[in-house]
PDB file of C-alpha atoms and ligand atoms in Angstrom:
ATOM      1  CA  UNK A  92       6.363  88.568  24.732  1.00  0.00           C
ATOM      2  CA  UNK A  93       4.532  88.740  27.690  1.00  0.00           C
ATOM      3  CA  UNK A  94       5.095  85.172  28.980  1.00  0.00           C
ATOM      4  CA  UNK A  95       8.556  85.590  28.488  1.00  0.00           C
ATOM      5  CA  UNK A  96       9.090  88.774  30.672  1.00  0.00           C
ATOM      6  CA  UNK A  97       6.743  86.779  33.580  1.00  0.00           C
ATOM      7  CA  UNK A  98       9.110  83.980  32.909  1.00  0.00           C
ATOM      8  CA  UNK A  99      12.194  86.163  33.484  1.00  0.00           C
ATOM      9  CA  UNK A 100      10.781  87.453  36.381  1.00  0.00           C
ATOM     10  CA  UNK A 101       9.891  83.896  38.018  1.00  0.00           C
ATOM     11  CA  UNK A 102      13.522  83.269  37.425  1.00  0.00           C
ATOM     12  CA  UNK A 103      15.140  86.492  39.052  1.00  0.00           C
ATOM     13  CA  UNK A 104      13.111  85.753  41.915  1.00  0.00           C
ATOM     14  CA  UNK A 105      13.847  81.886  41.607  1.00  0.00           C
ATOM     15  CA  UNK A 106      17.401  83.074  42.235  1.00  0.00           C
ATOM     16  CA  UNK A 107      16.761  85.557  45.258  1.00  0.00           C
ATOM     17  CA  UNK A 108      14.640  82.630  47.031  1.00  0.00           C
ATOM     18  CA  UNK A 109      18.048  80.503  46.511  1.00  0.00           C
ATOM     19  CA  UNK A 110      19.733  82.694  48.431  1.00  0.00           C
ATOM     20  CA  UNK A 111      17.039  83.293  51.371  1.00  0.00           C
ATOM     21  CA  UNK A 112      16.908  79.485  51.539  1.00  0.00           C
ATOM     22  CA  UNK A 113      20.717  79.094  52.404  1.00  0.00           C
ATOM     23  CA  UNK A 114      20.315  82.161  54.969  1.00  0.00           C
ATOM     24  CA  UNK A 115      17.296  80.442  56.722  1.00  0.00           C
ATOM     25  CA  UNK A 116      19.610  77.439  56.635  1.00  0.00           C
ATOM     26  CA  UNK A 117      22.887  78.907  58.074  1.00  0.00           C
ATOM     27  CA  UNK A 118      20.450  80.786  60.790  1.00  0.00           C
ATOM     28  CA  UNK A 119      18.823  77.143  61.367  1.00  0.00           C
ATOM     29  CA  UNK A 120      15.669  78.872  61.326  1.00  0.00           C
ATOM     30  CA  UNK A 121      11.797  76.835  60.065  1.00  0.00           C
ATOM     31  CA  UNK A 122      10.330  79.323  57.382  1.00  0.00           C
ATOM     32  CA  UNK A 123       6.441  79.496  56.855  1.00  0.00           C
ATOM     33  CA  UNK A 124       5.212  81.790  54.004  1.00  0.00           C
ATOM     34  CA  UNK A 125       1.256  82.550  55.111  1.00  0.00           C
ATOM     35  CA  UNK A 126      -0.918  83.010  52.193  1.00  0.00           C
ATOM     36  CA  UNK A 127      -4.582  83.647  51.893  1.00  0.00           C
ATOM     37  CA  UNK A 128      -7.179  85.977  50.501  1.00  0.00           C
ATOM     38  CA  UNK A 129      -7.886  89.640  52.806  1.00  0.00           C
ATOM     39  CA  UNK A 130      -9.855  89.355  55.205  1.00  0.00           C
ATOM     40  CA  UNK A 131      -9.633  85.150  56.203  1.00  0.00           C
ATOM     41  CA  UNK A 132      -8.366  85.920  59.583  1.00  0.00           C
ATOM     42  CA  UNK A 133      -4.150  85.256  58.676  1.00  0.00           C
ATOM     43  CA  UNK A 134      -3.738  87.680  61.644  1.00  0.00           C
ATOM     44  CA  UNK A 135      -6.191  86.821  64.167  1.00  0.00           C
ATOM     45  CA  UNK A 136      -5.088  82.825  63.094  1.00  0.00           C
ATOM     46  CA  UNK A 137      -1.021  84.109  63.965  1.00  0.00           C
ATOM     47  CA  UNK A 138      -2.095  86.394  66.788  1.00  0.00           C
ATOM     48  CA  UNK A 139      -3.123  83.152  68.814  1.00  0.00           C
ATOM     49  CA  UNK A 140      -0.525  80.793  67.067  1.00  0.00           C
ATOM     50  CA  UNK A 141       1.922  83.176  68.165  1.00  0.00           C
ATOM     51  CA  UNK A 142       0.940  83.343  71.928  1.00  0.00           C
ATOM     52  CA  UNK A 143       0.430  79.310  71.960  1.00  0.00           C
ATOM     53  CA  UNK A 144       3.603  78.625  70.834  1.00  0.00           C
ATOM     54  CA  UNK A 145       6.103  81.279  72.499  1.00  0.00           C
ATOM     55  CA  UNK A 146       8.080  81.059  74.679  1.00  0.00           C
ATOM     56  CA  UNK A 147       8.915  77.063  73.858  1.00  0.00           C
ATOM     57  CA  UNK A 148       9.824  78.054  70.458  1.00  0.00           C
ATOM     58  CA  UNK A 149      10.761  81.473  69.439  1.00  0.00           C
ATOM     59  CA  UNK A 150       9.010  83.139  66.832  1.00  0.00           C
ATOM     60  CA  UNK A 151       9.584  86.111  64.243  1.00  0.00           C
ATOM     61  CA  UNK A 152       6.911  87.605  61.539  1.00  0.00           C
ATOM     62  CA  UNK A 153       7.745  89.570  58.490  1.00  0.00           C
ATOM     63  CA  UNK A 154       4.277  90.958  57.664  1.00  0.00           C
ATOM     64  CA  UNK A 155       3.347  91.917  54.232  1.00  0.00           C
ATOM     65  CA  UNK A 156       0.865  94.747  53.056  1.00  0.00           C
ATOM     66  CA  UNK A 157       0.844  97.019  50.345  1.00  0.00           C
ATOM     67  CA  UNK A 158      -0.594 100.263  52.805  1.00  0.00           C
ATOM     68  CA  UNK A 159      -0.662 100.533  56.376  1.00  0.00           C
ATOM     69  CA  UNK A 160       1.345  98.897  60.180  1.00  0.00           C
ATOM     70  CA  UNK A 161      -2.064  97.551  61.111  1.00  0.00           C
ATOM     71  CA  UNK A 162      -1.381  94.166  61.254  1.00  0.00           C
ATOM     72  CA  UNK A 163       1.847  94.430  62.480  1.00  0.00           C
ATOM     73  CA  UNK A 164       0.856  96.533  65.215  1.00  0.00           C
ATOM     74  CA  UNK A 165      -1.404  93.737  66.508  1.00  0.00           C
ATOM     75  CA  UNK A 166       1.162  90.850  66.170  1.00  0.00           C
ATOM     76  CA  UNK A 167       3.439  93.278  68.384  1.00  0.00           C
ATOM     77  CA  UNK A 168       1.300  92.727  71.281  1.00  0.00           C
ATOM     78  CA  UNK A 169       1.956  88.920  71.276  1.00  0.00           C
ATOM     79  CA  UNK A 170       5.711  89.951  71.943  1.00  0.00           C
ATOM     80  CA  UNK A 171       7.009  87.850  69.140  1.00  0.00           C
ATOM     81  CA  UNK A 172       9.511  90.101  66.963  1.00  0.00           C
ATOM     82  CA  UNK A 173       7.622  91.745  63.942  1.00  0.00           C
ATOM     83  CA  UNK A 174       8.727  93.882  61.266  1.00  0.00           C
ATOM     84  CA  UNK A 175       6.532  95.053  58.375  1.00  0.00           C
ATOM     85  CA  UNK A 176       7.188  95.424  54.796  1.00  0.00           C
ATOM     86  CA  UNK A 177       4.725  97.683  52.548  1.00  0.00           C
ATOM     87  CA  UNK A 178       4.702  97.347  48.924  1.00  0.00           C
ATOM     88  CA  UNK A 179       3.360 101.084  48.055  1.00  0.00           C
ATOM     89  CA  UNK A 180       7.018 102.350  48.204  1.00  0.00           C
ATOM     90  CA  UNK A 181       8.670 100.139  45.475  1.00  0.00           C
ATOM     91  CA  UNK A 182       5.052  99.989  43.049  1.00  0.00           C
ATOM     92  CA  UNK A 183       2.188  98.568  45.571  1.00  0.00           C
ATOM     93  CA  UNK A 184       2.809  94.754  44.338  1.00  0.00           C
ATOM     94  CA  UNK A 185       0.061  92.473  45.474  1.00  0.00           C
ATOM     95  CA  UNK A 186       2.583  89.914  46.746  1.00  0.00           C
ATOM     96  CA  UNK A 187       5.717  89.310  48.366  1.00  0.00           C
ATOM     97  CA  UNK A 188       8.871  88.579  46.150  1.00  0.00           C
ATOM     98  CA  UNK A 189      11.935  86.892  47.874  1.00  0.00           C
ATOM     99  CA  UNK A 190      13.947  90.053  47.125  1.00  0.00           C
ATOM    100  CA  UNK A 191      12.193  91.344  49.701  1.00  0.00           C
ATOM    101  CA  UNK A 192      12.561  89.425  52.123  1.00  0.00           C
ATOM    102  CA  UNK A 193      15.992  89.631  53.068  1.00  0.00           C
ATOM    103  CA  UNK A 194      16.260  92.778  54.343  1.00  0.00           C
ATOM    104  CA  UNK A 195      13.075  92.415  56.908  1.00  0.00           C
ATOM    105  CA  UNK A 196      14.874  88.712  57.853  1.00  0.00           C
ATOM    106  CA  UNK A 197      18.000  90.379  58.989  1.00  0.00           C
ATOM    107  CA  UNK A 198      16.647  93.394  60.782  1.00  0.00           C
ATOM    108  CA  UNK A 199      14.734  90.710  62.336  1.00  0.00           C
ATOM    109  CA  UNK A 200      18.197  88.954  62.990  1.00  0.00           C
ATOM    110  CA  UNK A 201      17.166  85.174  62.422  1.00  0.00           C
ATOM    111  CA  UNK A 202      19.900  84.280  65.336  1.00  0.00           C
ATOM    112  CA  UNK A 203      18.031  83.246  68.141  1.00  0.00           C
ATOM    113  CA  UNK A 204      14.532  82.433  66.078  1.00  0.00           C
ATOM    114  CA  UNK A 205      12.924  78.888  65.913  1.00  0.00           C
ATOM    115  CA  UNK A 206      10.129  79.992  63.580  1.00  0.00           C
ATOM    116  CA  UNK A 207       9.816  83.052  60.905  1.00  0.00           C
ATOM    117  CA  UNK A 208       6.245  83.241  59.780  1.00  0.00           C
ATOM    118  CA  UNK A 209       5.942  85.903  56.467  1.00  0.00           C
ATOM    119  CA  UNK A 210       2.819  87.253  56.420  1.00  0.00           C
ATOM    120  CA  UNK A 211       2.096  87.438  52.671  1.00  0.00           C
ATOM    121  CA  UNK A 212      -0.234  89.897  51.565  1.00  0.00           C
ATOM    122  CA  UNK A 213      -4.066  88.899  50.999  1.00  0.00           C
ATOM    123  CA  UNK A 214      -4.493  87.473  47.760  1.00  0.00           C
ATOM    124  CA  UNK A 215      -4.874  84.267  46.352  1.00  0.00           C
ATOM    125  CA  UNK A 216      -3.125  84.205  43.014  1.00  0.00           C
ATOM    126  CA  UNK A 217       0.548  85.139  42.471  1.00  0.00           C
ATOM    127  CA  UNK A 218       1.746  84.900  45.906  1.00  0.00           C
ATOM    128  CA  UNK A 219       1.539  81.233  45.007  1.00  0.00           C
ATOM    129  CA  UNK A 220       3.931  81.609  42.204  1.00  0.00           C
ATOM    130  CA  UNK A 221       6.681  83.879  43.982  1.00  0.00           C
ATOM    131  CA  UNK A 222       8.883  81.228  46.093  1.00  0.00           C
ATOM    132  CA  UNK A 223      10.262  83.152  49.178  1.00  0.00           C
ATOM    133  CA  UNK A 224      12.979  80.434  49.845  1.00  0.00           C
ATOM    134  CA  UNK A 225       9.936  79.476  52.765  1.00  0.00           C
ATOM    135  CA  UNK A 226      10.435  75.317  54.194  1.00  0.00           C
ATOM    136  CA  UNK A 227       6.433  75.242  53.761  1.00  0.00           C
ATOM    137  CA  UNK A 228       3.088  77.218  52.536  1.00  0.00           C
ATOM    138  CA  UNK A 229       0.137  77.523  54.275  1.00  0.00           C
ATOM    139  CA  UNK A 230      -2.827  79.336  53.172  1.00  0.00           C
ATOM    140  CA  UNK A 231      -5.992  80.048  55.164  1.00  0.00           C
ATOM    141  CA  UNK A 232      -9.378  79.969  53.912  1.00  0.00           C
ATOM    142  CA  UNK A 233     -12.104  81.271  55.662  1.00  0.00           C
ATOM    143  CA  UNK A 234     -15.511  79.243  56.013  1.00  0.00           C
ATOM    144  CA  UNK A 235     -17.509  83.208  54.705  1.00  0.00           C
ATOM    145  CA  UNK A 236     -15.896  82.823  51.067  1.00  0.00           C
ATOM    146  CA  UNK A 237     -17.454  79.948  49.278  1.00  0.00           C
ATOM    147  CA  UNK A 238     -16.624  76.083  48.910  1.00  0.00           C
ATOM    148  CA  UNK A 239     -15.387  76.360  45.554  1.00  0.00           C
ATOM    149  CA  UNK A 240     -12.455  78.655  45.855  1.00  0.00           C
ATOM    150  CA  UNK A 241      -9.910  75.884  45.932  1.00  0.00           C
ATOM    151  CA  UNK A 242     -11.594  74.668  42.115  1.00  0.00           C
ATOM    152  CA  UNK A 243     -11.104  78.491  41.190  1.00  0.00           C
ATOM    153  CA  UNK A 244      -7.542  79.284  42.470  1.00  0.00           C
ATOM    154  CA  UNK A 245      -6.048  75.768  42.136  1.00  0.00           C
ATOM    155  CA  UNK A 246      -2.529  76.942  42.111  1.00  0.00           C
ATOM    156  CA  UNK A 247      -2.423  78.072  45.645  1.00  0.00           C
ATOM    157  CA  UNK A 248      -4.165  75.122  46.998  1.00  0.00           C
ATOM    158  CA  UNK A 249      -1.747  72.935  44.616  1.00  0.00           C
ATOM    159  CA  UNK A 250       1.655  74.404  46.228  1.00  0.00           C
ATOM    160  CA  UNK A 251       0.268  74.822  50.215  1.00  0.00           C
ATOM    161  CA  UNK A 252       1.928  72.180  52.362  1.00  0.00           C
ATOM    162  CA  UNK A 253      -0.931  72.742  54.753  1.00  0.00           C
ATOM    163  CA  UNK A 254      -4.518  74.428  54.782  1.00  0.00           C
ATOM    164  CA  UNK A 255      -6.460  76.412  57.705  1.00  0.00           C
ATOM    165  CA  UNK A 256      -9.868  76.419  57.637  1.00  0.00           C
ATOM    166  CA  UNK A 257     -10.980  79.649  59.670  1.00  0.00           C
ATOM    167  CA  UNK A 258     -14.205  81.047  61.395  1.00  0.00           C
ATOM    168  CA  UNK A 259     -15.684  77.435  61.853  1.00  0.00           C
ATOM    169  CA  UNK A 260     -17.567  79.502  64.901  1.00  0.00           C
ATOM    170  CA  UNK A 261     -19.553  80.890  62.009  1.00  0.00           C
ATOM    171  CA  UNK A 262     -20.607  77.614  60.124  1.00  0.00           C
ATOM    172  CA  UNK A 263     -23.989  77.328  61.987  1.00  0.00           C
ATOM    173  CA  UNK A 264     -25.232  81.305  60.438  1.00  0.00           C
ATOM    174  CA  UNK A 265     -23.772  80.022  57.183  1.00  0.00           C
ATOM    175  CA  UNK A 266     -24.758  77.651  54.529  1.00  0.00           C
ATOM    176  CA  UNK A 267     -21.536  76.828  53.662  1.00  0.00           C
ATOM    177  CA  UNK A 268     -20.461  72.926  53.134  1.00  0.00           C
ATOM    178  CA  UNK A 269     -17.021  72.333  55.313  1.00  0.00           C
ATOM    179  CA  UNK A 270     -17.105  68.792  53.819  1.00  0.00           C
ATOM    180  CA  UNK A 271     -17.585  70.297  50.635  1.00  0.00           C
ATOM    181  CA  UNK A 272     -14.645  72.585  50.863  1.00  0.00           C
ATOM    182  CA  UNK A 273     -12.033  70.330  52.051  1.00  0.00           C
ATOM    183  CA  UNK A 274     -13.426  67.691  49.444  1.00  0.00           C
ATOM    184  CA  UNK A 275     -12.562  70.304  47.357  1.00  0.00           C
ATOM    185  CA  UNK A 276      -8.741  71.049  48.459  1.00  0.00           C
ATOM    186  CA  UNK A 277      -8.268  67.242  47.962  1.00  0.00           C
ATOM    187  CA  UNK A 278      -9.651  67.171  44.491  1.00  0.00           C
ATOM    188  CA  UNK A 279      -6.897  70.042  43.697  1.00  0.00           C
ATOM    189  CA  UNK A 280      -3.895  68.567  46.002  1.00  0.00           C
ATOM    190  CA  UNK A 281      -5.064  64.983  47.643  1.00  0.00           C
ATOM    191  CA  UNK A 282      -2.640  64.534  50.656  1.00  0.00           C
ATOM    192  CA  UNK A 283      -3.230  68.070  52.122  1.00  0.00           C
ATOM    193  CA  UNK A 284      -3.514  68.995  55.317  1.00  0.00           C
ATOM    194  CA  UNK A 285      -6.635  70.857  56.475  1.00  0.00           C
ATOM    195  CA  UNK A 286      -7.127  72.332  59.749  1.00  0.00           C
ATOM    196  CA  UNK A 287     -10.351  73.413  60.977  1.00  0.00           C
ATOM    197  CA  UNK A 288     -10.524  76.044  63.538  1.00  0.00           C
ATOM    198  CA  UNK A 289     -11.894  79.548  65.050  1.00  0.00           C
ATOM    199  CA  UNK A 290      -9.450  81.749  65.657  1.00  0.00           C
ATOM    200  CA  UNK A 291     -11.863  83.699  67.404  1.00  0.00           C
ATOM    201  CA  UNK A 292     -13.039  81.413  69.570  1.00  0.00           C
ATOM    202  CA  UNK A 293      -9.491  79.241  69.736  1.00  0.00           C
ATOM    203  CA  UNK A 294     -11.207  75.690  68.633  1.00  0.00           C
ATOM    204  CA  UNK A 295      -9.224  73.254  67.053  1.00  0.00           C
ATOM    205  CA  UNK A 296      -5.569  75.049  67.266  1.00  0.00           C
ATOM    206  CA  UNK A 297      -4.139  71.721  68.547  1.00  0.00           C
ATOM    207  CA  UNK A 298      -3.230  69.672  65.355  1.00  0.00           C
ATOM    208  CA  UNK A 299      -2.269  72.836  63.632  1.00  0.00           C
ATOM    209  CA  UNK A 300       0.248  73.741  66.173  1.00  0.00           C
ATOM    210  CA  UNK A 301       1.372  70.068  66.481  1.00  0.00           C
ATOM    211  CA  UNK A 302       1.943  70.475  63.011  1.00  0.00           C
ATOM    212  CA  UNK A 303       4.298  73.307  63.277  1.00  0.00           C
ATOM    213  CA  UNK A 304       6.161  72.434  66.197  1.00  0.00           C
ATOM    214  CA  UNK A 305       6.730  69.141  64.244  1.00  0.00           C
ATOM    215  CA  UNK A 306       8.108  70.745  61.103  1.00  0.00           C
ATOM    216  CA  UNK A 307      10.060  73.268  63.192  1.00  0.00           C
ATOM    217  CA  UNK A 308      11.780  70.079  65.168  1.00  0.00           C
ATOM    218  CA  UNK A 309      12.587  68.077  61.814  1.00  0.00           C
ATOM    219  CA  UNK A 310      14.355  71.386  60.250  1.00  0.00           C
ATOM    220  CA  UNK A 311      16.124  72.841  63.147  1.00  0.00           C
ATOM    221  CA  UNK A 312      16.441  69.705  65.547  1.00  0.00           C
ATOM    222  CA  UNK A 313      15.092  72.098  68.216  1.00  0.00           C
TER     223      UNK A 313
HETATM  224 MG1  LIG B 817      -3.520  90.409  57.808  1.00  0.00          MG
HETATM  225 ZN1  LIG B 818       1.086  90.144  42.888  1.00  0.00          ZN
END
C-alpha cells in the first residue's frame, strides 16, 4: 500500500518535471538542481560560482528551505536574480518537488537567463528521487562528513551528473581520506565528476566552472 502511494507520487511529479523541462526548453535556459546534505557549503559553493560566472553568463537561483530567507538573502548580494521557496507553508517537505518549481521559474522570468541553479534543500535522500525537469544534478559533499557517505546514500551519488567536494581548506585538521571519498563516489557511479575545492578559500573553482559554462554552451548554444 505504501509503495504504491510513493509510486503515484513519483509519477505526479514525473509529469510536472515534463512540463518544467519543455519550459526550460522554450526559455533556452541550462537547469542545475543543487543537492547536498545542510550544512556542506551549497551556498557559500554558489555565492562564489555565482560572482565567477556573471556577467558572461546570466544566472538565476530558486533556493529551497523548509524555514527561513537566509540563504537567499546572501545569494542576493551576488546580484544574480534569487527567489526563495519555503516548504513550511504547503507541509515543511524535506525536498523540492517539480510542482514547485514553476511558479519561482516564472517570477524569476527565465527570458534573459543562461543558467537557473535550484537550490534544493539539505538532505541527501529523496531530493534524489524528485526529478525537477533539471539538464543535470550536482550534489556537494563536504570533506567534515565522513568518506563513506556516498556507500550510505548511493542513490544521490548514482543520479548526480557531477560531484563537489567542499572545505578541502580543512583536510589538514581532519583525518578524513579525499582519495578515499572520491574512490568511493566511483564505486557507486564510475564516470563521475568530482571537483575538489574551498569555497572559502576559492581553490580549485576552475574545472567546476569550466564544467558549467560547458554544459550551459551545449544546451543553449550561448
Ligand atoms: Mg544553503
Ligand atoms: Zn523529502
Amino acid at each position: 500500500m505504501e509503495i504504491n502511494i510513493q509510486k503515484r507520487v513519483l509519477e505526479a511529479n514525473e509529469t510536472e518535471a515534463d512540463k518544467n523541462r519543455k519550459f526550460f526548453k522554450d526559455k533556452n535556459v541550462f537547469v542545475v538542481n543543487m543537492m547536498s546534505s545542510p550544512g556542506s557549503g551549497k551556498t557559500e559553493t554558489l555565492c562564489k560560482t555565482l560572482v565567477k560566472l556573471m556577467p558572461d553568463i546570466r544566472v538565476g537561483v530558486i533556493v529551497g528551505d523548509i524555514c527561513t530567507t537566509n540563504d537567499a538573502d546572501r545569494l542576493e548580494v551576488t546580484g544574480a536574480k534569487v527567489t526563495q521557496i519555503n516548504t513550511d507553508q504547503f507541509g515543511g517537505d524535506c525536498h523540492l518537488a517539480a510542482n514547485l518549481i514553476i511558479d519561482s521559474a516564472k517570477q524569476l522570468g527565465c527570458d534573459d537567463l543562461d543558467l537557473l541553479i535550484v537550490e534544493n534543500i539539505g538532505n541527501l535522500v529523496c531530493p534524489a528521487e524528485f526529478d525537477i525537469g533539471e539538464d543535470a544534478r550536482a550534489v556537494v559533499l563536504s570533506v567534515t562528513e565522513g568518506e563513506d557517505k556516498p556507500l550510505k546514500y548511493p542513490l544521490m551519488f548514482r543520479v548526480a551528473d557531477v560531484a563537489i567536494l567542499n572545505k578541502i581548506d580543512l583536510l589538514p585538521y581532519l583525518d578524513f581520506d579525499a582519495k578515499l571519498v572520491v574512490d568511493n563516489m566511483k564505486q557507486v557511479h564510475p564516470h563521475l565528476p568530482v571537483f575538489e575545492i574551498s569555497a572559502k578559500t576559492e581553490e580549485g573553482f576552475e574545472p567546476w566552472l569550466e564544467w558549467l559554462k560547458i554544459k550551459v554552451f551545449e544546451k543553449t548554444g550561448r
